CSV table of C-alpha atoms in Angstrom, one decimal:
chain,number,residue,atom,x,y,z
A,1208,MET,CA,-0.1,-0.3,0.2
A,1209,GLN,CA,1.3,3.5,-0.7
A,1210,GLU,CA,0.9,5.5,1.9
A,1211,ASN,CA,-0.5,9.4,2.1
A,1212,VAL,CA,0.5,12.2,2.8
A,1213,THR,CA,-2.3,15.2,4.2
A,1214,ILE,CA,-1.1,18.7,3.3
A,1215,SER,CA,-3.9,22.0,4.0
A,1216,VAL,CA,-3.7,24.3,0.4
A,1217,ASP,CA,-5.1,27.8,0.6
A,1218,GLY,CA,-6.7,25.8,4.2
A,1219,THR,CA,-8.4,23.1,2.9
A,1220,GLU,CA,-6.5,19.8,3.4
A,1221,VAL,CA,-5.4,17.9,0.4
A,1222,SER,CA,-4.3,13.9,1.3
A,1223,VAL,CA,-1.9,12.5,-1.5
A,1224,PRO,CA,0.2,9.9,-2.2
A,1225,GLN,CA,3.9,9.6,-1.1
A,1226,GLY,CA,5.9,11.6,-4.0
A,1227,THR,CA,3.3,13.9,-5.5
A,1228,ALA,CA,4.7,17.6,-6.1
A,1229,VAL,CA,2.9,20.6,-4.5
A,1230,ALA,CA,1.8,21.3,-7.9
A,1231,ALA,CA,-0.2,18.7,-8.4
A,1232,ALA,CA,-2.1,18.4,-5.2
A,1233,VAL,CA,-2.7,22.3,-5.4
A,1234,ALA,CA,-4.5,21.1,-8.8
A,1235,MET,CA,-5.7,18.6,-7.3
A,1236,ALA,CA,-7.5,21.0,-4.8
A,1237,GLY,CA,-9.4,22.6,-7.5
A,1238,LYS,CA,-7.3,25.5,-8.2
A,1239,SER,CA,-6.0,26.5,-11.5
A,1240,ARG,CA,-5.0,30.1,-9.9
A,1241,PHE,CA,-1.4,29.5,-8.0
A,1242,ARG,CA,-0.3,33.1,-8.5
A,1243,ARG,CA,-0.9,36.7,-9.7
A,1244,SER,CA,1.5,37.9,-12.2
A,1245,VAL,CA,3.4,41.6,-11.3
A,1246,SER,CA,0.8,43.2,-13.2
A,1247,GLY,CA,-2.3,41.2,-11.6
A,1248,ASN,CA,-2.3,38.8,-14.2
A,1249,PRO,CA,-3.4,35.0,-13.0
A,1250,ARG,CA,-0.4,32.4,-13.4
A,1251,GLY,CA,-0.3,28.8,-13.0
A,1252,PRO,CA,2.4,26.3,-13.7
A,1253,VAL,CA,4.2,25.4,-17.0
A,1254,CYS,CA,7.7,23.9,-17.6
A,1255,GLY,CA,6.8,21.1,-14.6
A,1256,MET,CA,10.9,21.3,-14.2
A,1257,GLY,CA,11.5,24.2,-12.1
A,1258,ILE,CA,12.8,26.3,-15.1
A,1259,CYS,CA,9.7,29.0,-15.5
A,1260,CYS,CA,8.7,30.0,-12.2
A,1261,GLU,CA,5.4,30.3,-12.7
A,1262,CYS,CA,4.5,27.8,-10.3
A,1263,ARG,CA,5.3,29.8,-6.9
A,1264,VAL,CA,3.2,29.5,-4.2
A,1265,THR,CA,4.0,30.0,-0.6
A,1266,ILE,CA,5.2,26.8,1.4
A,1267,ASN,CA,5.7,27.3,5.2
A,1268,ASP,CA,5.1,31.0,5.4
A,1269,GLN,CA,8.0,30.7,2.8
A,1270,PRO,CA,7.1,32.9,-0.6
A,1271,HIS,CA,8.4,32.0,-3.8
A,1272,GLN,CA,8.9,28.4,-4.1
A,1273,ARG,CA,8.6,26.0,-6.3
A,1274,SER,CA,5.5,23.9,-6.3
A,1275,CYS,CA,5.9,21.8,-9.0
A,1276,VAL,CA,10.2,20.6,-8.1
A,1277,THR,CA,8.7,20.6,-4.1
A,1278,ILE,CA,7.7,17.4,-3.2
A,1279,CYS,CA,4.5,17.1,-0.5
A,1280,GLU,CA,5.5,16.7,3.3
A,1281,GLU,CA,2.9,15.8,5.9
A,1282,GLY,CA,1.6,18.6,7.5
A,1283,MET,CA,2.6,21.4,4.9
A,1284,GLU,CA,1.2,24.9,5.0
A,1285,VAL,CA,0.9,25.8,0.9
A,1286,ARG,CA,-1.0,28.9,0.0
A,1287,THR,CA,-1.9,30.4,-3.4
A,1288,ASP,CA,-2.1,33.8,-4.3
A,1289,GLY,CA,-5.7,32.5,-5.8
B,1092,MET,CA,32.1,30.1,1.9
B,1093,ALA,CA,30.8,26.7,1.5
B,1094,ASP,CA,30.0,24.6,4.6
B,1095,PHE,CA,32.6,21.8,4.0
B,1096,ARG,CA,34.4,20.8,0.5
B,1097,GLN,CA,35.1,17.4,-0.9
B,1098,ASP,CA,36.8,16.6,-3.8
B,1099,TYR,CA,36.8,14.0,-6.3
B,1100,GLU,CA,38.3,13.5,-9.8
B,1101,VAL,CA,35.2,13.5,-11.9
B,1102,VAL,CA,31.6,15.8,-11.0
B,1103,VAL,CA,28.9,15.0,-13.4
B,1104,ILE,CA,26.1,17.9,-13.3
B,1105,GLY,CA,22.5,16.7,-14.4
B,1106,ALA,CA,21.7,12.8,-13.6
B,1107,GLY,CA,19.0,12.6,-16.8
B,1108,PRO,CA,20.3,9.0,-18.8
B,1109,GLY,CA,24.0,10.9,-20.4
B,1110,GLY,CA,24.6,12.1,-16.9
B,1111,MET,CA,23.9,8.4,-15.3
B,1112,ALA,CA,26.3,6.9,-19.1
B,1113,ALA,CA,28.5,9.5,-18.1
B,1114,ALA,CA,29.4,8.8,-14.1
B,1115,SER,CA,28.7,4.7,-15.1
B,1116,VAL,CA,32.2,4.4,-17.4
B,1117,ALA,CA,34.0,7.3,-15.1
B,1118,ALA,CA,33.5,4.8,-11.4
B,1119,GLU,CA,33.6,2.0,-13.4
B,1120,ALA,CA,37.6,3.2,-14.8
B,1121,GLY,CA,38.6,3.8,-11.2
B,1122,ARG,CA,37.9,7.2,-10.6
B,1123,SER,CA,36.5,8.2,-8.1
B,1124,VAL,CA,33.1,9.8,-9.3
B,1125,ALA,CA,30.0,12.4,-7.5
B,1126,LEU,CA,26.9,12.9,-10.0
B,1127,ILE,CA,25.0,16.3,-9.0
B,1128,ASP,CA,21.2,16.3,-9.4
B,1129,ASN,CA,18.3,18.9,-7.9
B,1130,THR,CA,16.0,16.5,-7.5
B,1131,ALA,CA,15.6,13.8,-5.5
B,1132,GLY,CA,16.6,11.0,-8.0
B,1133,PRO,CA,17.9,9.6,-10.8
B,1134,GLY,CA,16.6,9.6,-14.5
B,1135,GLY,CA,15.8,13.6,-15.2
B,1136,GLN,CA,12.9,14.3,-17.2
B,1137,ILE,CA,12.7,11.6,-19.4
B,1138,TRP,CA,13.0,9.0,-17.2
B,1139,ARG,CA,11.1,10.6,-14.7
B,1140,SER,CA,8.7,8.4,-12.2
B,1141,ARG,CA,7.1,7.8,-8.8
B,1142,LYS,CA,8.9,4.1,-8.3
B,1143,PRO,CA,11.9,3.4,-9.7
B,1144,GLU,CA,9.8,0.0,-10.9
B,1145,ASP,CA,7.9,2.2,-13.0
B,1146,MET,CA,10.8,2.9,-15.1
B,1147,PRO,CA,11.4,2.3,-18.4
B,1148,PRO,CA,13.6,-1.2,-19.2
B,1149,ALA,CA,17.5,1.1,-20.2
B,1150,ALA,CA,16.4,3.1,-17.9
B,1151,GLN,CA,16.5,0.3,-15.2
B,1152,GLU,CA,19.7,-1.0,-17.1
B,1153,TRP,CA,21.9,1.8,-16.4
B,1154,LEU,CA,20.1,2.5,-13.3
B,1155,ALA,CA,21.6,-0.7,-12.2
B,1156,ARG,CA,25.0,0.0,-14.0
B,1157,LEU,CA,24.8,3.2,-11.8
B,1158,ASN,CA,24.2,1.6,-8.9
B,1159,GLY,CA,26.8,-0.8,-9.6
B,1160,SER,CA,30.0,1.3,-10.9
B,1161,GLY,CA,30.9,2.9,-7.8
B,1162,ALA,CA,30.3,6.1,-8.3
B,1163,GLU,CA,28.4,8.5,-5.3
B,1164,CYS,CA,25.2,10.3,-6.0
B,1165,ILE,CA,24.3,13.3,-4.6
B,1166,TYR,CA,20.9,14.0,-5.3
B,1167,GLU,CA,18.2,17.2,-4.0
B,1168,THR,CA,21.7,19.4,-4.4
B,1169,THR,CA,21.3,22.1,-6.5
B,1170,ALA,CA,24.3,22.8,-8.5
B,1171,PHE,CA,24.2,27.1,-8.4
B,1172,ALA,CA,28.0,28.4,-9.7
B,1173,PRO,CA,31.6,27.9,-9.8
B,1174,GLY,CA,33.5,28.1,-6.9
B,1175,ASP,CA,37.2,29.7,-7.0
B,1176,SER,CA,39.4,27.4,-8.3
B,1177,GLY,CA,38.2,23.8,-10.4
B,1178,SER,CA,35.0,23.6,-8.3
B,1179,ILE,CA,31.1,24.4,-7.9
B,1180,LEU,CA,29.5,25.6,-5.3
B,1181,ALA,CA,25.8,23.8,-4.5
B,1182,GLU,CA,23.2,24.1,-2.6
B,1183,GLN,CA,21.7,21.3,-0.6
B,1184,SER,CA,18.2,21.8,2.1
B,1185,ASP,CA,20.8,22.5,5.1
B,1186,GLY,CA,23.4,24.4,3.6
B,1187,VAL,CA,26.1,24.9,0.7
B,1188,VAL,CA,28.6,22.6,-0.5
B,1189,GLU,CA,31.6,22.8,-2.9
B,1190,ILE,CA,32.7,19.9,-4.9
B,1191,GLY,CA,35.7,19.6,-6.5
B,1192,TYR,CA,36.6,18.5,-9.5
B,1193,GLN,CA,39.6,17.6,-12.1
B,1194,LYS,CA,37.2,17.4,-15.1
B,1195,LEU,CA,33.5,18.3,-15.3
B,1196,ILE,CA,31.2,16.8,-17.3
B,1197,LEU,CA,28.3,18.8,-18.0
B,1198,ALA,CA,25.1,17.2,-18.7
B,1199,VAL,CA,21.9,19.7,-17.6
B,1200,GLY,CA,20.5,18.2,-20.5
B,1201,ALA,CA,17.5,20.7,-22.1
B,1202,GLN,CA,14.3,22.3,-22.2
B,1203,GLU,CA,11.1,23.0,-23.6
B,1204,LEU,CA,10.9,26.2,-26.4
B,1205,PHE,CA,8.0,28.0,-26.2
B,1206,MET,CA,6.2,31.3,-28.4
B,1207,PRO,CA,4.0,33.6,-27.6
B,1208,PHE,CA,1.2,33.4,-28.5
B,1209,PRO,CA,-2.1,36.0,-27.0
B,1210,GLY,CA,-3.0,34.1,-23.4
B,1211,TRP,CA,-0.5,32.1,-23.6
B,1212,THR,CA,0.1,32.7,-20.2
B,1213,LEU,CA,-3.1,32.1,-19.2
B,1214,PRO,CA,-3.0,28.8,-15.8
B,1215,ASN,CA,-3.9,25.9,-18.1
B,1216,VAL,CA,-1.7,26.0,-20.4
B,1217,MET,CA,1.3,24.4,-20.1
B,1218,GLY,CA,4.5,22.8,-21.8
B,1219,VAL,CA,4.2,19.4,-23.6
B,1220,GLY,CA,7.3,17.7,-21.3
B,1221,GLY,CA,5.8,19.9,-18.6
B,1222,LEU,CA,2.6,18.4,-18.1
B,1223,GLN,CA,3.5,15.2,-18.6
B,1224,VAL,CA,6.1,15.3,-16.3
B,1225,LEU,CA,3.8,16.5,-13.6
B,1226,SER,CA,0.8,14.1,-14.3
B,1227,LYS,CA,4.1,11.3,-13.6
B,1228,ALA,CA,4.1,13.7,-10.1
B,1229,GLY,CA,0.2,13.4,-9.5
B,1230,TRP,CA,-1.0,16.1,-11.5
B,1231,PRO,CA,-5.2,15.1,-12.1
B,1232,VAL,CA,-5.4,14.6,-16.0
B,1233,GLU,CA,-8.1,11.9,-15.8
B,1234,GLY,CA,-11.4,12.7,-18.0
B,1235,LYS,CA,-9.4,16.4,-18.8
B,1236,ARG,CA,-9.7,17.4,-22.2
B,1237,VAL,CA,-6.2,18.1,-23.3
B,1238,VAL,CA,-4.8,19.3,-26.7
B,1239,VAL,CA,-1.7,18.6,-27.7
B,1240,ALA,CA,-0.4,21.5,-29.8
B,1241,GLY,CA,3.6,22.8,-31.2
B,1242,SER,CA,6.2,20.6,-32.9
B,1243,GLY,CA,8.5,17.5,-32.2
B,1244,PRO,CA,8.0,13.7,-31.5
B,1245,LEU,CA,7.5,14.6,-28.5
B,1246,LEU,CA,3.9,15.6,-28.7
B,1247,LEU,CA,3.2,12.1,-29.1
B,1248,ALA,CA,4.8,10.8,-26.8
B,1249,ALA,CA,3.1,12.8,-24.5
B,1250,ALA,CA,0.1,12.3,-26.4
B,1251,ALA,CA,0.2,8.7,-25.5
B,1252,HIS,CA,1.4,8.8,-21.6
B,1253,LEU,CA,-2.0,11.6,-21.0
B,1254,LYS,CA,-4.1,9.0,-22.5
B,1255,LYS,CA,-2.6,6.2,-20.6
B,1256,TYR,CA,-3.6,8.4,-17.0
B,1257,GLY,CA,-7.1,8.8,-18.5
B,1258,ALA,CA,-6.9,12.5,-19.9
B,1259,LYS,CA,-9.5,12.8,-23.5
B,1260,ILE,CA,-6.7,13.4,-26.0
B,1261,VAL,CA,-9.2,16.2,-28.0
B,1262,CYS,CA,-6.4,16.8,-31.1
B,1263,MET,CA,-3.1,16.7,-32.0
B,1264,ALA,CA,-1.6,20.1,-33.6
B,1265,GLU,CA,1.6,19.7,-35.5
B,1266,GLN,CA,3.3,22.8,-37.2
B,1267,ALA,CA,5.3,20.8,-39.1
B,1268,ARG,CA,4.8,19.9,-42.7
B,1269,LEU,CA,3.2,16.8,-43.8
B,1270,GLY,CA,5.7,16.5,-46.3
B,1271,LYS,CA,8.1,17.1,-44.7
B,1272,LEU,CA,7.4,14.3,-41.8
B,1273,VAL,CA,6.5,11.5,-44.5
B,1274,ASN,CA,10.2,12.6,-45.4
B,1275,PHE,CA,11.3,12.2,-41.9
B,1276,GLY,CA,9.1,8.4,-42.1
B,1277,ALA,CA,10.5,7.2,-45.2
B,1278,GLN,CA,14.0,7.6,-44.0
B,1279,LEU,CA,13.3,5.9,-40.6
B,1280,PRO,CA,13.4,2.9,-40.9
B,1281,PHE,CA,17.6,3.4,-41.8
B,1282,LEU,CA,18.3,6.3,-39.4
B,1283,ALA,CA,16.6,3.8,-36.7
B,1284,PRO,CA,14.5,0.7,-36.9
B,1285,GLY,CA,14.2,1.1,-32.8
B,1286,LYS,CA,12.7,4.5,-33.5
B,1287,LEU,CA,10.4,2.9,-36.1
B,1288,ILE,CA,9.1,0.8,-34.2
B,1289,GLN,CA,8.5,3.4,-31.4
B,1290,GLY,CA,6.8,5.4,-33.4
B,1291,ALA,CA,4.6,3.1,-34.4
B,1292,GLY,CA,3.3,1.3,-30.8
B,1293,PHE,CA,2.4,5.6,-30.1
B,1294,GLN,CA,0.1,5.6,-33.3
B,1295,TRP,CA,-1.2,2.2,-32.3
B,1296,ASP,CA,-2.4,4.4,-28.3
B,1297,LEU,CA,-3.6,7.1,-30.4
B,1298,LEU,CA,-6.1,5.6,-32.9
B,1299,GLY,CA,-8.8,7.9,-33.0
B,1300,VAL,CA,-6.6,11.1,-31.4
B,1301,PRO,CA,-7.0,13.2,-34.8
B,1302,TYR,CA,-3.1,14.1,-35.6
B,1303,ARG,CA,-2.9,17.4,-37.9
B,1304,THR,CA,-0.3,18.7,-38.9
B,1305,ASN,CA,0.5,22.0,-41.3
B,1306,CYS,CA,-1.5,23.4,-37.6
B,1307,TRP,CA,-0.7,25.5,-34.9
B,1308,PRO,CA,-2.1,27.1,-31.8
B,1309,VAL,CA,-3.2,31.2,-32.4
B,1310,ALA,CA,-4.7,31.3,-30.1
B,1311,ALA,CA,-5.4,30.5,-25.9
B,1312,GLU,CA,-8.9,31.7,-24.4
B,1313,GLY,CA,-10.3,32.1,-21.2
B,1314,ASP,CA,-10.5,34.6,-17.9
B,1315,GLU,CA,-8.5,33.7,-15.1
B,1316,CYS,CA,-8.2,30.0,-17.5
B,1317,LEU,CA,-8.1,28.5,-20.3
B,1318,LYS,CA,-11.2,27.3,-21.8
B,1319,SER,CA,-10.4,27.2,-25.4
B,1320,VAL,CA,-7.8,27.1,-28.0
B,1321,GLN,CA,-8.1,28.3,-31.6
B,1322,LEU,CA,-5.7,26.5,-34.3
B,1323,THR,CA,-5.1,27.0,-37.8
B,1324,ASN,CA,-3.9,25.5,-40.6
B,1325,GLY,CA,-3.0,28.7,-42.1
B,1326,LYS,CA,-6.0,28.9,-44.6
B,1327,SER,CA,-8.9,28.4,-42.1
B,1328,ALA,CA,-9.1,28.7,-38.1
B,1329,TRP,CA,-10.8,26.7,-35.8
B,1330,THR,CA,-12.2,26.6,-32.1
B,1331,GLU,CA,-11.1,23.9,-29.5
B,1332,GLU,CA,-12.5,23.7,-26.3
B,1333,CYS,CA,-10.5,22.3,-23.7
B,1334,ASP,CA,-9.4,22.3,-20.3
B,1335,TYR,CA,-5.1,21.8,-21.1
B,1336,LEU,CA,-3.6,23.2,-24.1
B,1337,ALA,CA,0.3,21.3,-23.7
B,1338,CYS,CA,1.6,23.4,-25.8
B,1339,ALA,CA,5.8,23.7,-27.1
B,1340,PHE,CA,7.9,24.1,-30.2
B,1341,GLY,CA,10.6,21.2,-29.5
B,1342,LEU,CA,13.5,20.9,-27.8
B,1343,SER,CA,16.7,23.8,-26.5
B,1344,PRO,CA,19.4,23.2,-24.6
B,1345,SER,CA,20.5,24.6,-21.5
B,1346,LEU,CA,23.6,27.0,-22.3
B,1347,GLN,CA,23.8,28.6,-18.9
B,1348,TRP,CA,26.7,26.4,-17.3
B,1349,PRO,CA,28.7,26.1,-20.2
B,1350,ARG,CA,28.8,29.6,-20.9
B,1351,LEU,CA,29.2,30.6,-17.1
B,1352,LEU,CA,32.3,28.1,-17.5
B,1353,GLY,CA,33.9,30.5,-20.6
B,1354,CYS,CA,32.8,27.6,-22.3
B,1355,ARG,CA,32.4,28.9,-26.6
B,1356,THR,CA,28.7,28.2,-27.7
B,1357,GLU,CA,28.4,28.9,-31.5
B,1358,ALA,CA,24.7,29.2,-33.3
B,1359,GLY,CA,23.0,28.0,-30.1
B,1360,ASN,CA,25.4,25.1,-29.4
B,1361,VAL,CA,28.7,24.2,-27.1
B,1362,VAL,CA,31.8,23.9,-29.6
B,1363,LEU,CA,33.2,20.3,-28.5
B,1364,ASP,CA,35.7,18.5,-29.4
B,1365,GLN,CA,35.5,14.3,-30.8
B,1366,THR,CA,35.3,13.5,-26.9
B,1367,GLN,CA,32.8,16.1,-25.5
B,1368,GLN,CA,35.5,18.5,-24.3
B,1369,THR,CA,34.4,21.7,-24.4
B,1370,THR,CA,37.1,24.9,-25.1
B,1371,VAL,CA,37.6,24.9,-21.7
B,1372,SER,CA,40.1,22.1,-20.8
B,1373,GLY,CA,39.0,19.2,-18.6
B,1374,VAL,CA,35.1,20.2,-18.5
B,1375,PHE,CA,32.7,18.0,-20.9
B,1376,CYS,CA,29.4,19.0,-22.0
B,1377,VAL,CA,26.6,16.4,-23.1
B,1378,ALA,CA,24.0,16.3,-25.0
B,1379,ALA,CA,23.8,20.0,-25.8
B,1380,ASP,CA,23.5,20.3,-29.3
B,1381,ALA,CA,20.4,22.4,-30.3
B,1382,MET,CA,18.5,19.0,-32.3
B,1383,VAL,CA,18.4,17.3,-28.9
B,1384,GLY,CA,18.9,13.9,-29.9
B,1385,GLY,CA,16.9,12.3,-27.7
B,1386,VAL,CA,18.0,9.6,-25.0
B,1387,ASP,CA,20.2,7.4,-27.4
B,1388,SER,CA,22.6,10.3,-28.0
B,1389,SER,CA,22.6,11.7,-25.0
B,1390,LEU,CA,23.5,7.8,-23.9
B,1391,VAL,CA,26.8,7.5,-26.1
B,1392,GLU,CA,27.4,10.6,-25.9
B,1393,GLY,CA,27.6,10.8,-22.4
B,1394,GLN,CA,29.5,7.7,-22.5
B,1395,ILE,CA,31.8,9.6,-25.0
B,1396,ALA,CA,32.3,11.5,-21.8
B,1397,GLY,CA,33.0,9.8,-19.2
B,1398,TYR,CA,35.9,7.6,-20.8
B,1399,ALA,CA,37.5,10.5,-22.2
B,1400,ALA,CA,37.2,12.4,-18.8
B,1401,ALA,CA,38.6,9.2,-17.1
B,1402,GLY,CA,41.5,8.9,-19.6
B,1403,GLN,CA,40.7,6.1,-21.5
B,1404,SER,CA,40.4,7.3,-24.6
B,1405,SER,CA,40.1,4.3,-26.7
B,1406,ALA,CA,37.1,3.1,-25.8
B,1407,ALA,CA,35.7,7.1,-25.6
B,1408,GLU,CA,36.9,6.7,-29.8
B,1409,ARG,CA,35.1,3.1,-30.1
B,1410,LEU,CA,31.9,5.0,-29.6
B,1411,PHE,CA,31.9,7.2,-32.4
B,1412,PHE,CA,30.6,5.2,-35.0
B,1413,ALA,CA,27.0,4.7,-32.6
B,1414,ARG,CA,27.5,9.0,-32.2
B,1415,ARG,CA,27.2,9.5,-35.5
B,1416,LYS,CA,24.3,7.4,-36.1
B,1417,THR,CA,22.3,9.3,-33.4
B,1418,LYS,CA,23.7,12.7,-34.7
B,1419,LYS,CA,22.1,11.3,-38.2
B,1420,PHE,CA,19.0,10.8,-37.4
B,1421,ALA,CA,18.8,14.3,-35.2
B,1422,GLU,CA,19.8,16.2,-38.4
B,1423,ALA,CA,16.8,14.4,-40.3
B,1424,MET,CA,14.4,15.6,-37.5
B,1425,GLU,CA,15.7,18.7,-37.0
B,1426,ASN,CA,14.5,19.1,-40.7
B,1427,ALA,CA,11.7,17.7,-40.0
B,1428,PHE,CA,10.1,19.8,-37.7
B,1429,SER,CA,11.6,22.8,-38.4
B,1430,LEU,CA,9.9,25.6,-37.6
B,1431,ARG,CA,7.4,27.7,-39.7
B,1432,ASP,CA,8.3,31.6,-40.0
B,1433,GLU,CA,4.5,32.4,-39.0
B,1434,LEU,CA,4.9,30.8,-35.4
B,1435,LYS,CA,7.4,33.9,-35.4
B,1436,ASN,CA,4.2,36.5,-35.6
B,1437,LEU,CA,2.1,34.3,-33.7
B,1438,ALA,CA,2.7,38.0,-31.0
B,1439,THR,CA,0.9,41.1,-30.9
B,1440,ASP,CA,1.8,43.8,-29.2
B,1441,ASP,CA,0.7,43.6,-26.7
B,1442,THR,CA,1.1,39.9,-26.0
B,1443,ILE,CA,3.2,38.8,-23.4
B,1444,VAL,CA,7.0,38.0,-24.0
B,1445,CYS,CA,8.2,38.1,-20.6
B,1446,ARG,CA,6.2,36.5,-18.0
B,1447,CYS,CA,8.1,37.6,-14.9
B,1448,GLU,CA,8.1,41.2,-15.5
B,1449,ASP,CA,5.0,41.1,-18.0
B,1450,VAL,CA,6.6,42.4,-20.6
B,1451,THR,CA,5.1,43.0,-23.7
B,1452,LEU,CA,6.1,42.3,-27.4
B,1453,GLY,CA,5.4,45.7,-28.4
B,1454,GLU,CA,7.2,47.2,-25.2
B,1455,ILE,CA,10.5,45.7,-26.6
B,1456,LYS,CA,10.0,46.9,-29.7
B,1457,GLU,CA,12.0,49.8,-30.4
B,1458,HIS,CA,14.8,47.3,-28.5
B,1459,ASP,CA,17.6,45.7,-31.5
B,1460,ASN,CA,19.2,43.4,-29.1
B,1461,LEU,CA,18.5,41.1,-26.0
B,1462,ARG,CA,20.8,43.3,-23.8
B,1463,SER,CA,19.3,46.4,-24.7
B,1464,ALA,CA,15.7,45.5,-24.4
B,1465,LYS,CA,17.2,43.6,-20.8
B,1466,LEU,CA,18.1,47.2,-19.7
B,1467,GLN,CA,15.5,48.9,-20.7
B,1468,THR,CA,12.3,47.2,-20.0
B,1469,ARG,CA,13.4,44.1,-17.2
B,1470,CYS,CA,12.7,41.7,-20.0
B,1471,GLY,CA,14.4,38.6,-18.6
B,1472,MET,CA,15.4,40.2,-15.3
B,1473,GLY,CA,12.5,38.1,-13.4
B,1474,PRO,CA,13.3,34.8,-11.3
B,1475,CYS,CA,13.6,32.3,-14.6
B,1476,GLN,CA,16.4,34.9,-15.9
B,1477,GLY,CA,15.0,35.1,-19.0
B,1478,ARG,CA,14.9,31.5,-19.9
B,1479,ILE,CA,11.7,31.4,-21.5
B,1480,CYS,CA,11.8,34.7,-22.9
B,1481,HIS,CA,15.2,35.2,-24.2
B,1482,CYS,CA,14.8,31.4,-26.0
B,1483,ALA,CA,11.8,32.8,-27.5
B,1484,LEU,CA,13.4,36.1,-28.6
B,1485,GLN,CA,16.6,33.9,-30.4
B,1486,THR,CA,13.7,31.9,-32.1
B,1487,ILE,CA,11.7,35.9,-33.1
B,1488,HIS,CA,14.6,38.0,-33.5
B,1489,GLY,CA,17.5,35.9,-33.8
B,1490,TRP,CA,18.8,38.0,-30.6
B,1491,GLN,CA,21.5,36.0,-29.2
B,1492,SER,CA,21.6,35.7,-25.3
B,1493,ASP,CA,24.3,37.5,-23.4
B,1494,SER,CA,26.3,36.2,-20.5
B,1495,PRO,CA,24.6,34.7,-18.1
B,1496,ARG,CA,25.3,35.3,-14.0
B,1497,PRO,CA,25.0,33.2,-11.3
B,1498,PRO,CA,22.7,32.4,-9.6
B,1499,VAL,CA,22.0,29.0,-12.4
B,1500,LEU,CA,18.5,27.9,-10.5
B,1501,PRO,CA,17.0,30.3,-8.0
B,1502,THR,CA,19.3,29.7,-5.1
B,1503,ARG,CA,18.5,30.7,-1.1
B,1504,VAL,CA,19.9,34.5,-0.3
B,1505,GLU,CA,22.0,33.1,2.1
B,1506,SER,CA,23.5,30.4,-0.1
B,1507,LEU,CA,25.2,33.8,-2.5
B,1508,ALA,CA,25.3,36.0,0.6
B,1509,GLY,CA,27.8,32.8,2.1
B,1510,ARG,CA,29.0,33.1,-1.8
B,1511,SER,CA,30.2,36.6,-1.8
B,1512,SER,CA,31.3,37.4,1.5
B,1513,ASP,CA,34.2,34.9,1.1
B,1514,ASP,CA,34.9,36.8,-2.3
């Protein structure tokens, strides 16, 4: 059996299989808008490999974390700009 | 500076197929080898999977060889800058390490080429490989309508993968002309029989999914999120509703590291000798051709670089013929999927080109080179350091990137502060 970890996305709890990227958990929580751009446009992940930086979210109070290359850990608190 | 320093005879940056091959053969030759990667395990983007048993057979073979080679694998470690003398600085979760080398092999891979068009910044417009790797990391695609667009064999591979994960592929839009693809297909049995079987396999997987050639996206539509995409074949345009648009126009090699180390590049390629050595003595590079020939070519080039770095020149030479074959295939592919000029005119004046700083094509219009556009508009000065927009502008305007500066990847301020205080 694959173990699950539970994280919170904007206050909503999401349970995901171990090894899931934070970006994927955010999408599972039904969010498509990860952040607002410098002029306020909605943005979400693009490259999936940590290069474009469009998927930035706040993780455990650390802003600007790339959610596509960060793996979910039990109890993580994730905040999007949405 | 760094919290501690560790020295090796050969250091390999990047644990994709090329890096795995390079590290394996160099370690088998008796050298002390470190293989560094910023992700949690080996495989790179192409072989990435949540569990090792999900990797394809070739990946498992190389993984076993790597594990038995004696190479030290150092994961979750981001090489971000050159050190002072024959070393690189790398960030780990608890600090910075300095890793010294006698020979350095760069196997840093490639990234997708994204071309700006109206609406390309909307959430759920993603890369082709981008959506594929995210779905491997748990991104939900089951039951989602996906349009796969852009160019290259990755479209077919990604569509097959997404379909297996339960996505509904609305269509595939390949910008290349049918005639060129037919020519390429006719050459395949001579160039690479293995690839032909792979290609036929994908066709089978995708039976019932329209694969349109001479077809490309002109606009993505939606307010806060993608709702539909407008496609064209040059004569008429139509709209396809979808949940995701996976769109990329091939791959381009990552040149930040070679440039940072002073390796000469020409027309988007690192200049290399027969043994994959760059113009900087002792620094080798794998799979950095603009053509980016795929796994086979990375494995061959990785082995050549690994043997050469370990001083086993005759073992390296024995692979030159195999490399010529993979290069021929890559050239034929590059020609078949060459980008049409219409793609350079998709962005309008108010289309954002630099996604980090929200700079539009209109704003950079009056500039005729990247440096001037950068200084006046901040185009390419955001967190991605121009990785996305500079590649696009190189394709649209033929602009060459200027010299990169460290850090190569986003790095904690403490890591950089520690570095400069010692400089």
